[in-house]
XYZ file of C-alpha atoms in Angstrom:
707
model
C -8.968 0.981 42.624
C -9.857 4.641 43.320
C -6.291 5.289 44.483
C -4.863 3.683 41.308
C -7.145 5.853 39.163
C -5.975 9.022 40.942
C -2.319 8.022 40.573
C -2.703 7.265 36.855
C -4.664 10.494 36.279
C -1.890 12.442 37.983
C 0.730 10.779 35.780
C -1.366 11.546 32.693
C -1.733 15.205 33.722
C 2.034 15.561 34.177
C 2.716 13.801 30.863
C 0.221 15.989 29.018
C 1.789 19.142 30.471
C 5.231 17.927 29.414
C 3.967 17.259 25.864
C 2.331 20.696 25.753
C 5.616 22.339 26.775
C 7.507 20.304 24.162
C 5.004 21.270 21.456
C 5.323 24.979 22.298
C 9.122 24.797 22.444
C 9.244 23.070 19.054
C 6.911 25.617 17.476
C 9.121 28.421 18.829
C 12.224 26.634 17.565
C 10.719 26.192 14.105
C 9.738 29.875 13.990
C 13.306 30.858 14.956
C 14.747 28.635 12.216
C 12.513 30.234 9.585
C 13.387 33.706 10.871
C 17.126 32.892 10.843
C 16.832 31.605 7.284
C 15.219 34.856 6.150
C 17.822 37.006 7.922
C 20.772 34.961 6.647
C 19.446 35.142 3.092
C 19.406 38.950 3.288
C 22.928 39.070 4.761
C 24.336 36.658 2.191
C 22.667 38.534 -0.670
C 24.184 41.817 0.536
C 27.646 40.312 1.097
C 27.784 38.752 -2.355
C 26.383 41.899 -3.971
C 26.170 40.320 -7.403
C 24.231 41.697 -10.322
C 23.400 40.188 -13.687
C 26.499 41.784 -15.311
C 29.047 40.437 -12.796
C 31.519 37.776 -13.763
C 31.256 34.658 -11.629
C 34.753 33.827 -10.386
C 36.011 30.733 -8.641
C 35.816 32.547 -5.304
C 32.210 33.453 -5.966
C 31.334 29.842 -6.795
C 32.927 28.748 -3.507
C 30.793 31.296 -1.679
C 27.686 29.926 -3.396
C 28.612 26.412 -2.322
C 29.063 27.587 1.280
C 25.636 29.216 1.149
C 24.115 26.003 -0.167
C 25.666 24.048 2.711
C 24.192 26.512 5.210
C 20.770 26.195 3.566
C 21.060 22.390 3.666
C 21.803 22.530 7.403
C 18.771 24.732 7.967
C 16.618 22.273 5.998
C 17.848 19.292 8.000
C 17.237 21.074 11.315
C 13.785 22.181 10.183
C 12.887 18.645 9.040
C 13.952 17.106 12.364
C 12.061 19.765 14.332
C 8.932 19.375 12.179
C 8.957 15.595 12.557
C 9.247 15.818 16.376
C 6.532 18.497 16.470
C 4.236 16.219 14.486
C 4.830 13.399 16.992
C 4.104 15.720 19.927
C 0.840 16.875 18.331
C -0.127 13.271 17.617
C 0.481 12.296 21.252
C -1.486 15.242 22.627
C -4.642 13.554 21.273
C -3.831 10.441 23.310
C -0.482 10.498 25.125
C -0.389 6.731 25.589
C -2.698 3.741 25.638
C -0.891 1.181 27.798
C 1.613 0.596 30.538
C 3.731 -2.397 31.462
C 5.653 -2.855 34.691
C 8.834 -4.844 34.139
C 11.188 -6.300 36.719
C 14.630 -6.912 35.231
C 16.345 -8.376 38.319
C 14.808 -10.363 41.200
C 14.034 -8.053 44.094
C 14.573 -4.869 42.066
C 12.000 -2.110 41.712
C 9.740 -2.709 38.676
C 10.119 -0.163 35.872
C 6.967 1.406 34.425
C 6.910 1.740 30.627
C 4.158 3.844 29.037
C 3.368 2.919 25.411
C 1.912 5.291 22.800
C 1.342 5.665 19.064
C 4.727 7.399 18.887
C 7.743 7.788 21.142
C 8.889 10.947 22.929
C 11.969 11.868 24.972
C 12.439 14.551 27.602
C 15.282 17.101 27.880
C 17.576 14.368 29.224
C 16.800 12.140 26.192
C 14.904 9.667 28.384
C 11.862 8.025 26.792
C 8.859 8.974 28.899
C 6.600 7.532 26.174
C 7.735 4.478 24.219
C 6.682 3.869 20.610
C 4.439 0.792 20.243
C 6.862 -0.539 17.627
C 9.906 -0.446 19.902
C 11.349 -3.801 21.003
C 10.391 -3.379 24.662
C 6.719 -2.809 23.745
C 6.492 -6.366 22.445
C 6.021 -7.661 26.000
C 2.706 -5.767 26.058
C 1.459 -7.449 22.889
C 2.599 -10.924 23.985
C -0.160 -10.666 26.622
C 1.448 -13.070 29.073
C 2.312 -11.999 32.599
C 5.339 -13.548 34.258
C 8.710 -14.423 32.799
C 9.151 -13.079 29.275
C 11.748 -11.522 27.016
C 12.253 -9.220 24.059
C 15.074 -8.696 21.592
C 16.900 -5.369 21.277
C 20.092 -4.617 19.332
C 20.625 -8.321 18.692
C 20.404 -9.244 22.405
C 17.630 -11.130 24.145
C 16.603 -9.283 27.317
C 14.752 -11.279 29.961
C 12.367 -9.747 32.486
C 9.217 -10.382 34.494
C 6.007 -8.751 33.303
C 4.444 -7.714 36.601
C 1.571 -5.618 35.245
C -0.143 -5.066 31.896
C -2.483 -2.071 32.074
C -4.601 -0.549 29.309
C -6.025 2.967 29.275
C -9.009 4.714 27.740
C -7.634 8.258 27.368
C -8.842 11.413 25.666
C -6.122 14.092 25.686
C -5.473 14.778 29.407
C -8.528 12.924 30.724
C -8.371 9.322 31.931
C -11.734 7.685 31.279
C -10.892 4.208 32.483
C -8.156 1.640 32.867
C -8.047 -2.164 32.675
C -5.563 -4.673 34.036
C -5.709 -7.759 31.847
C -3.741 -10.820 30.818
C -6.116 -12.685 28.480
C -6.782 -11.295 24.993
C -10.259 -12.823 24.578
C -11.481 -10.920 27.654
C -9.755 -7.705 26.700
C -12.056 -4.965 27.989
C -10.373 -2.246 25.933
C -10.699 -4.364 22.780
C -14.435 -4.876 23.349
C -14.907 -1.201 24.131
C -13.063 -0.301 20.940
C -15.094 -2.717 18.847
C -18.311 -1.368 20.359
C -17.565 2.167 19.151
C -19.602 3.512 16.270
C -18.205 2.305 12.979
C -16.664 4.965 10.743
C -16.507 5.301 6.971
C -12.697 5.183 7.365
C -10.635 2.367 8.792
C -8.937 3.321 12.061
C -5.684 2.143 13.618
C -5.872 -0.807 16.026
C -2.569 -0.029 17.748
C -3.976 -0.133 21.280
C -5.826 -3.412 20.744
C -3.483 -5.495 18.587
C -3.994 -9.107 19.583
C -1.350 -11.783 19.961
C -1.994 -13.551 16.646
C -2.034 -10.177 14.866
C 1.175 -9.077 16.577
C 2.877 -12.228 15.298
C 2.276 -10.951 11.741
C 3.097 -7.294 12.431
C 6.468 -8.057 14.055
C 7.328 -11.056 11.902
C 10.954 -11.199 10.846
C 11.693 -9.806 7.408
C 11.303 -12.703 4.963
C 11.095 -12.828 1.146
C 7.413 -13.819 1.217
C 4.898 -13.834 4.085
C 1.419 -15.261 3.414
C -1.307 -14.269 5.878
C -4.435 -16.414 5.742
C -7.250 -14.889 7.759
C -10.973 -15.428 8.017
C -13.374 -12.582 7.298
C -13.147 -9.842 9.916
C -9.875 -11.051 11.430
C -8.216 -7.670 10.895
C -6.052 -8.580 7.894
C -6.130 -5.075 6.439
C -5.421 -3.426 9.788
C -2.555 -5.852 10.348
C -1.218 -5.035 6.884
C -1.104 -1.316 7.669
C 0.399 -1.876 11.129
C 3.041 -4.066 9.469
C 3.899 -1.205 7.091
C 4.157 1.205 10.048
C 6.364 -1.291 11.877
C 8.705 -1.640 8.880
C 8.941 2.158 8.550
C 9.900 2.397 12.230
C 12.464 -0.399 12.203
C 14.067 0.810 8.951
C 13.540 4.537 9.431
C 16.955 5.473 8.040
C 16.594 3.753 4.688
C 12.942 2.841 4.000
C 10.805 5.520 2.377
C 7.073 5.506 1.497
C 7.922 5.373 -2.212
C 9.790 2.082 -1.594
C 6.563 0.346 -0.521
C 3.698 -0.561 -2.847
C 0.251 -1.452 -1.561
C -1.882 -3.195 -4.184
C -5.531 -2.823 -3.169
C -8.727 -4.354 -4.558
C -10.386 -1.122 -5.744
C -10.324 2.702 -5.405
C -13.100 2.676 -2.748
C -10.860 0.522 -0.585
C -7.954 2.958 -1.067
C -10.113 5.764 0.310
C -11.249 3.549 3.201
C -7.697 3.001 4.507
C -6.109 6.376 3.703
C -6.181 7.729 7.298
C -4.654 4.787 9.154
C -0.934 5.390 8.646
C -1.140 9.194 9.105
C -2.871 8.509 12.458
C 0.303 6.664 13.458
C 2.571 9.463 12.256
C 3.581 7.731 9.019
C 3.080 8.647 5.371
C 1.015 6.464 3.086
C 2.973 4.259 0.669
C 2.300 4.106 -3.056
C -1.215 2.688 -3.329
C -2.424 1.223 -6.615
C -4.860 -1.329 -7.946
C -3.773 -4.084 -10.312
C -5.863 -2.476 -13.065
C -4.321 0.979 -12.529
C -0.813 -0.522 -12.629
C -1.570 -2.044 -16.024
C -3.016 1.259 -17.243
C 0.097 3.095 -16.051
C 2.211 0.675 -18.087
C 0.100 1.398 -21.174
C -1.677 -1.969 -21.086
C -5.117 -0.846 -19.937
C -6.737 -1.468 -23.321
C -5.775 -5.151 -23.258
C -7.369 -8.058 -21.455
C -5.869 -7.949 -17.953
C -5.175 -11.668 -17.878
C -7.924 -12.836 -15.527
C -8.407 -15.930 -17.683
C -4.765 -16.595 -18.603
C -3.353 -19.879 -17.400
C 0.079 -19.923 -15.778
C 1.121 -22.438 -18.455
C 1.214 -19.563 -20.951
C 3.892 -17.765 -18.909
C 5.732 -21.011 -18.258
C 5.873 -21.432 -22.061
C 7.564 -18.018 -22.354
C 10.248 -19.063 -19.861
C 10.711 -22.401 -21.623
C 10.748 -21.282 -25.274
C 12.277 -17.807 -25.146
C 15.988 -18.679 -24.587
C 16.214 -20.520 -27.931
C 13.739 -18.368 -29.858
C 14.989 -16.779 -33.108
C 14.030 -13.183 -33.837
C 13.153 -12.153 -37.395
C 13.541 -8.795 -39.209
C 9.862 -8.008 -38.509
C 10.523 -8.275 -34.761
C 12.488 -4.991 -34.779
C 11.245 -1.447 -35.273
C 12.423 2.153 -35.565
C 12.551 4.533 -32.622
C 11.420 7.894 -33.950
C 11.068 11.511 -32.883
C 8.875 13.851 -34.955
C 8.703 11.050 -37.527
C 12.499 11.088 -37.794
C 14.042 7.611 -37.335
C 16.751 8.098 -34.701
C 17.415 4.396 -34.148
C 16.421 2.229 -37.104
C 15.090 -1.309 -37.070
C 18.098 -2.361 -39.153
C 20.497 -0.958 -36.540
C 18.668 -2.771 -33.730
C 18.645 -6.035 -35.703
C 22.335 -5.651 -36.538
C 23.228 -5.144 -32.882
C 21.105 -8.186 -31.941
C 22.580 -10.473 -34.611
C 26.139 -9.676 -33.490
C 25.336 -11.632 -30.311
C 24.136 -14.918 -31.840
C 26.112 -16.932 -29.307
C 23.859 -15.671 -26.480
C 20.374 -16.872 -25.527
C 17.385 -14.719 -26.325
C 16.807 -12.862 -23.053
C 17.706 -9.974 -20.771
C 21.502 -10.357 -20.943
C 21.546 -10.192 -24.723
C 19.080 -7.269 -24.683
C 21.188 -5.318 -22.184
C 24.201 -5.571 -24.508
C 22.078 -4.407 -27.429
C 20.841 -1.472 -25.318
C 24.460 -0.495 -24.577
C 25.275 -0.709 -28.292
C 22.297 1.452 -29.297
C 23.052 4.044 -26.612
C 26.600 4.335 -28.019
C 25.139 4.722 -31.521
C 22.838 7.475 -30.226
C 25.762 9.286 -28.578
C 27.766 9.058 -31.809
C 24.800 10.387 -33.787
C 24.492 13.351 -31.421
C 28.235 14.087 -31.770
C 27.962 13.938 -35.557
C 24.813 16.048 -35.840
C 26.146 18.726 -33.483
C 28.438 19.853 -36.334
C 25.542 20.100 -38.809
C 24.318 23.613 -39.640
C 20.682 22.423 -39.649
C 20.827 21.545 -35.945
C 23.030 24.500 -34.978
C 20.361 26.783 -36.447
C 17.861 25.263 -34.003
C 19.615 27.085 -31.153
C 18.413 30.446 -32.375
C 14.827 29.186 -32.652
C 14.566 28.157 -28.975
C 12.217 30.142 -26.774
C 13.502 31.541 -23.486
C 11.596 28.806 -21.605
C 13.177 26.114 -23.809
C 16.644 27.605 -23.264
C 16.207 27.458 -19.493
C 14.878 23.888 -19.697
C 17.750 22.766 -21.916
C 20.733 24.768 -20.628
C 19.622 26.258 -17.319
C 20.388 29.730 -18.681
C 19.611 32.101 -21.532
C 22.021 32.037 -24.487
C 22.938 34.290 -27.419
C 24.332 32.394 -30.396
C 25.638 35.511 -32.176
C 28.648 35.787 -29.834
C 29.532 32.082 -29.918
C 32.692 30.674 -31.437
C 32.468 27.478 -33.499
C 33.591 25.216 -30.647
C 31.067 26.727 -28.233
C 28.339 26.476 -30.885
C 29.055 22.749 -31.287
C 29.003 22.245 -27.520
C 25.623 23.949 -27.122
C 24.204 22.092 -30.127
C 25.320 18.823 -28.554
C 23.568 19.804 -25.300
C 20.448 20.646 -27.299
C 20.470 17.285 -29.064
C 21.006 15.386 -25.813
C 18.037 17.263 -24.364
C 15.956 16.616 -27.504
C 16.865 12.916 -27.611
C 16.505 12.279 -23.865
C 13.245 10.449 -24.580
C 15.056 8.274 -27.127
C 17.513 7.120 -24.454
C 14.553 6.058 -22.322
C 12.915 4.256 -25.268
C 16.141 2.356 -25.972
C 16.364 1.372 -22.301
C 12.729 0.184 -22.329
C 13.310 -1.996 -25.405
C 11.046 -0.024 -27.715
C 13.198 -1.245 -30.635
C 11.441 -4.616 -30.281
C 7.925 -5.547 -31.424
C 6.809 -7.443 -28.313
C 3.419 -8.323 -29.829
C 4.947 -9.805 -32.980
C 7.407 -11.864 -30.944
C 4.814 -13.010 -28.401
C 2.130 -13.989 -30.888
C 4.620 -16.155 -32.774
C 6.168 -17.560 -29.601
C 2.802 -18.526 -28.049
C 0.955 -19.152 -31.333
C -1.736 -16.587 -30.449
C -3.546 -13.837 -32.333
C -3.349 -11.349 -29.451
C -1.513 -11.003 -26.147
C -3.182 -10.170 -22.854
C -1.628 -7.511 -20.610
C -0.119 -10.156 -18.345
C 1.435 -12.097 -21.270
C 2.785 -8.933 -22.916
C 4.337 -7.638 -19.702
C 5.789 -10.998 -18.669
C 7.393 -11.451 -22.104
C 8.759 -7.902 -22.025
C 10.304 -8.513 -18.580
C 11.734 -11.874 -19.651
C 13.152 -10.491 -22.893
C 14.279 -6.952 -21.995
C 14.084 -6.752 -18.208
C 12.898 -3.610 -16.477
C 10.059 -3.540 -13.999
C 10.346 -1.685 -10.710
C 13.780 -2.486 -9.305
C 13.521 0.049 -6.479
C 10.481 -1.370 -4.672
C 11.503 -2.898 -1.343
C 8.119 -4.234 -0.253
C 4.949 -5.140 -2.116
C 1.769 -5.773 -0.120
C -1.113 -7.492 -1.911
C -4.485 -7.481 -0.163
C -7.221 -9.937 -1.215
C -4.557 -12.094 -2.846
C -7.050 -14.924 -3.408
C -8.652 -12.910 -6.231
C -5.539 -12.989 -8.422
C -4.673 -15.684 -10.911
C -1.404 -17.557 -10.677
C -0.326 -15.862 -13.918
C -1.012 -12.390 -12.507
C 1.016 -13.164 -9.374
C 3.873 -14.525 -11.517
C 3.869 -11.267 -13.450
C 3.818 -9.088 -10.303
C 6.643 -11.124 -8.757
C 8.744 -10.541 -11.870
C 7.826 -6.862 -12.200
C 8.782 -6.215 -8.542
C 11.746 -8.530 -8.802
C 13.768 -7.206 -5.847
C 10.884 -6.733 -3.405
C 9.742 -8.749 -0.410
C 6.061 -9.689 -0.582
C 3.308 -9.668 2.033
C 0.269 -11.535 0.710
C -3.001 -11.330 2.631
C -6.275 -12.991 1.921
C -9.010 -15.464 2.691
C -9.278 -18.448 0.388
C -13.005 -18.569 1.131
C -13.417 -15.090 -0.365
C -12.109 -16.056 -3.815
C -14.973 -14.625 -5.891
C -13.486 -14.672 -9.386
C -13.105 -17.411 -11.977
C -9.584 -18.793 -12.437
C -8.349 -17.344 -9.126
C -5.417 -19.087 -7.478
C -5.510 -21.341 -4.437
C -3.294 -20.844 -1.411
C -1.530 -24.098 -2.186
C -0.696 -22.755 -5.650
C 0.502 -19.498 -4.043
C 2.797 -21.441 -1.711
C 4.216 -23.479 -4.582
C 4.645 -20.433 -6.827
C 6.522 -18.235 -4.364
C 8.604 -21.110 -3.040
C 9.750 -21.586 -6.634
C 10.244 -17.851 -7.316
C 11.724 -16.697 -3.987
C 13.013 -19.923 -2.476
C 10.902 -19.731 0.667
C 7.480 -18.646 1.923
C 6.181 -18.428 5.492
C 2.529 -18.423 6.565
C 0.578 -16.996 9.505
C -3.108 -17.692 10.213
C -5.690 -15.323 11.718
C -8.714 -17.267 12.980
C -10.474 -14.776 15.283
C -13.304 -12.557 14.009
C -13.239 -9.023 15.411
C -15.754 -7.524 12.973
C -18.969 -9.485 13.110
C -21.240 -10.480 15.965
C -21.163 -14.152 17.029
C -24.496 -14.672 15.235
C -23.182 -13.327 11.914
C -19.864 -15.151 12.365
C -21.741 -18.420 12.942
C -23.755 -17.799 9.769
C -20.842 -17.202 7.390
C -18.649 -19.895 8.965
C -21.450 -22.409 8.330
C -20.257 -22.175 4.715
C -16.749 -23.396 5.652
C -15.492 -26.934 5.971
C -15.866 -28.448 9.419
C -12.101 -28.452 10.118
C -11.810 -24.680 9.583
C -15.133 -23.914 11.255
C -14.078 -25.238 14.656
C -10.970 -23.019 14.683
C -12.943 -19.787 14.259
C -14.061 -17.636 17.175
C -15.662 -14.208 17.597
C -14.798 -11.753 20.374
C -17.858 -9.580 19.845
C -20.726 -9.541 22.316
C -23.950 -11.358 21.319
C -26.087 -9.368 18.895
C -29.031 -9.718 16.518
C -29.978 -12.999 14.859
C -29.790 -12.965 11.043
C -33.103 -12.070 9.360
C -34.323 -14.459 6.642
C -37.041 -13.465 4.165
C -38.322 -15.995 1.605
C -40.725 -14.416 -0.921
C -43.384 -16.331 -2.891
C -43.064 -14.392 -6.141
C -41.147 -11.589 -7.849
C -43.691 -8.875 -6.999
C -43.495 -9.674 -3.291
C -39.688 -9.903 -3.530
C -39.284 -6.465 -5.102
C -41.750 -4.872 -2.657
C -40.044 -6.363 0.408
C -36.577 -5.441 -0.894
C -37.592 -1.810 -1.444
C -39.135 -1.677 2.023
C -35.950 -3.115 3.526
C -33.793 -0.447 1.891
C -35.952 2.433 3.144
C -36.307 0.954 6.642
C -32.546 0.497 6.889
C -31.877 4.024 5.579
C -33.980 5.417 8.443
C -31.822 3.687 11.086
C -28.937 6.202 10.921
C -26.250 3.642 10.063
C -24.001 2.701 7.157
C -25.427 -0.276 5.298
C -25.004 -2.048 1.969
C -27.076 -4.031 -0.466
C -24.512 -6.435 -1.910
C -25.208 -7.905 -5.349
C -23.485 -11.132 -6.466
C -22.002 -9.467 -9.584
C -21.958 -6.250 -11.627
C -24.738 -7.409 -13.992
C -27.153 -8.069 -11.151
C -26.143 -4.774 -9.517
C -27.250 -2.899 -12.635
C -30.629 -4.690 -12.514
C -31.037 -3.902 -8.821
C -30.289 -0.242 -9.512
C -33.429 -0.116 -11.686
C -35.507 -2.193 -9.240
C -34.562 0.149 -6.385
C -35.287 3.415 -8.198
C -36.972 6.018 -5.979
C -35.697 4.347 -2.824
C -33.019 5.709 -0.496
C -30.291 3.540 -1.997
C -26.970 5.212 -2.955
C -25.004 4.028 -5.996
C -21.424 5.301 -5.526
C -19.554 6.617 -8.543
C -16.165 5.155 -9.471
C -13.568 6.089 -6.855
C -16.040 7.707 -4.434
C -15.270 7.509 -0.724
C -17.854 5.845 1.476
C -20.346 8.155 3.206
C -20.763 8.163 6.978
C -24.409 7.030 6.737
C -26.795 5.584 4.172
C -27.499 2.414 2.201
C -25.048 1.705 -0.617
C -25.659 -0.580 -3.574
C -22.450 -2.466 -4.375
C -21.448 -5.567 -6.243
C -19.420 -8.128 -4.337
C -16.135 -7.047 -5.939
C -16.538 -3.450 -4.680
C -17.679 -4.586 -1.230
C -14.527 -6.684 -0.721
C -12.495 -5.542 2.266
C -15.168 -3.106 3.489
C -17.481 -3.391 6.479
C -20.971 -2.090 7.257
C -23.237 -1.877 10.277
C -25.923 -3.730 8.335
C -25.906 -5.772 5.146
C -28.798 -6.820 2.938
C -28.003 -9.795 0.718
C -30.558 -10.082 -2.112
C -31.251 -13.095 -4.358
C -30.290 -15.717 -1.777
C -31.978 -18.501 -3.757
C -30.490 -21.569 -5.433
C -30.403 -20.022 -8.910
C -28.058 -17.246 -7.745
C -26.174 -19.183 -5.069
C -26.032 -22.837 -6.181
C -23.936 -25.453 -4.413
C -20.675 -24.454 -6.131
C -17.342 -23.072 -4.915
C -17.636 -19.550 -6.374
C -21.253 -19.107 -5.263
C -20.398 -20.269 -1.753
C -17.448 -17.870 -1.593
C -19.527 -14.933 -2.815
C -22.213 -15.592 -0.216
C -19.606 -15.976 2.552
C -18.035 -12.679 1.489
C -21.325 -10.771 1.337
C -22.560 -11.946 4.754
C -19.219 -11.302 6.438
C -19.279 -7.580 5.508
C -21.875 -7.045 8.289
C -20.893 -6.107 11.832
C -24.278 -5.921 13.592
C -27.108 -7.190 11.422
C -27.543 -9.159 8.215
C -30.743 -9.709 6.260
C -31.039 -12.406 3.597
C -33.892 -12.074 1.102
C -34.716 -14.762 -1.476
C -37.070 -14.808 -4.437
C -38.295 -18.311 -3.582
C -36.771 -20.884 -1.208
C -33.450 -20.080 0.475
C -30.290 -21.549 -1.082
C -29.353 -25.017 0.113
C -25.883 -23.694 0.916
C -27.327 -22.433 4.225
C -29.045 -25.657 5.270
C -26.372 -26.197 7.944
C -26.920 -22.726 9.406
C -30.062 -23.594 11.421
C -31.900 -20.423 10.358
C -35.482 -19.363 10.970
C -37.634 -17.159 8.728
C -38.542 -13.615 9.715
């Protein structure tokens, strides 16, 4: 073993030196590029020798185009160099975390493959570190020695996995190594889980387990549903999946093509470091509420109580629905009607042979855009609008024309041309409003169609999409975490808004904490109907909580699910149960608990069952060491937070205090059981349940003892 350690340390030292040399060479190369850019700019400026009075000839324009091509080449070279430099700097923190020895032909010398968070080649373009997302690295995550295979460039490559070795490395120092074949006894995994918990989620690249890898490397399908128990690494798997997709589609998948819909802003802060740690940029991250606000629907009910039947009624009734004069409206600028309601209605009525829907609307949009273009042509000859040219500020001239103008020297034809440009610039917003269908009164149509007095955000948006179209057509992937907290109607609306995207849906049906939330069976039926197919993966191993805490929250599950769950953590502290005789004793013990926990130098949470009870607890815990985070705050490294269950979703804490664990707060009902399961499962090391009276009967099967 000592000899192996020395050999691996020597290899690490050589690799680190090679990375250091690469980093220095890339920094020098980048400095040379920037210096060359500066020098070439000076040369080109001198050679052109233009001043503001010079006429720009065809030859001059050609020279400008040549300069632009040179600048583009510099930019491309700089981007490639910067990206490789970033990978080198990332690897210098930990050059690699694993090694596999593969034998491709019987009797041949096994080939050693070192796997890291990114890949790196030497001067001969040989990979001396392989990216964890590369096809060959899959044999490491399959965790099975012996005959195996992986797929690369459409071919299945067979080999024998002779050795699977994991490393604990800090820069150029090898701390330890482990040879392992069985995930449940993974020494590196246990060492990683034993590390002090951070206020930020960290990447699990080195310790991805087989069931997690199945999700991360799953083939690209229209919809993938991941059902995982609390603490099974769903969020980490989600982020690794995004990193994997970026790697496999590096040429054509950009961060702005991927949308991550998270439960709340605290959660967004919690995960913000994971992808950058793997050398990738974060995708667009939004909450459902913020998406509705961005679409101008934040003042409406967000549709948490809307039944899917309401949206089904839109699909059923809309094709044959008749629009009335009051369903159309003007599109105005500065109170000037540019497109009138009568024009919109006239364009609509010309297409009576078509159903009421997106095809008919698209033809009306084309008609109105032509009308707008004709209006601009007509008005460009009007003296009123030509006079506007002289009133433009220098900033407005640059914004509109890209240059400064002087109308006094213009001939009539040129004056018309510039006025037309001005009007196109002025009416640019009108073009967008026509495209968005702002010539329709969606509320008036929807209230009559559904026989309602008001429309929720989800009904308004769904009707708008069904009638006019739109949505985000450019999104390639949409990832929804905590999917069990959405209603079927909300998911229908998101599926239509991101109509061209593939969906990854992650959640735990037992953590559905809101009224009217969908079931996984309803999710399967919905997306099978909308996308034609849905595939599902299950994650049944708990990596977060100790076996004692895992046993406690799984006691709330049905017996069939309970027997499938396991925890890989080492044994820890038994749950603490406190049953108080009266309210005075309850409040005193709760306050003592908060201050005792705050003194233990850990991150903990008091998790209330809802926002109303959280507000009450805030008053009860005045003058204690509890922290009430403001909206959007990141989690601190240490301290005791007061959160409601909705804010605590997806987060984890060293210790959790669950107040009010009596029958009145947690009766024998689905939502109460799910809220209790969710609160308990936020804890990694210790959980304390405190009740004002006898403990809820939901925990009778947990075999608990009082503190």
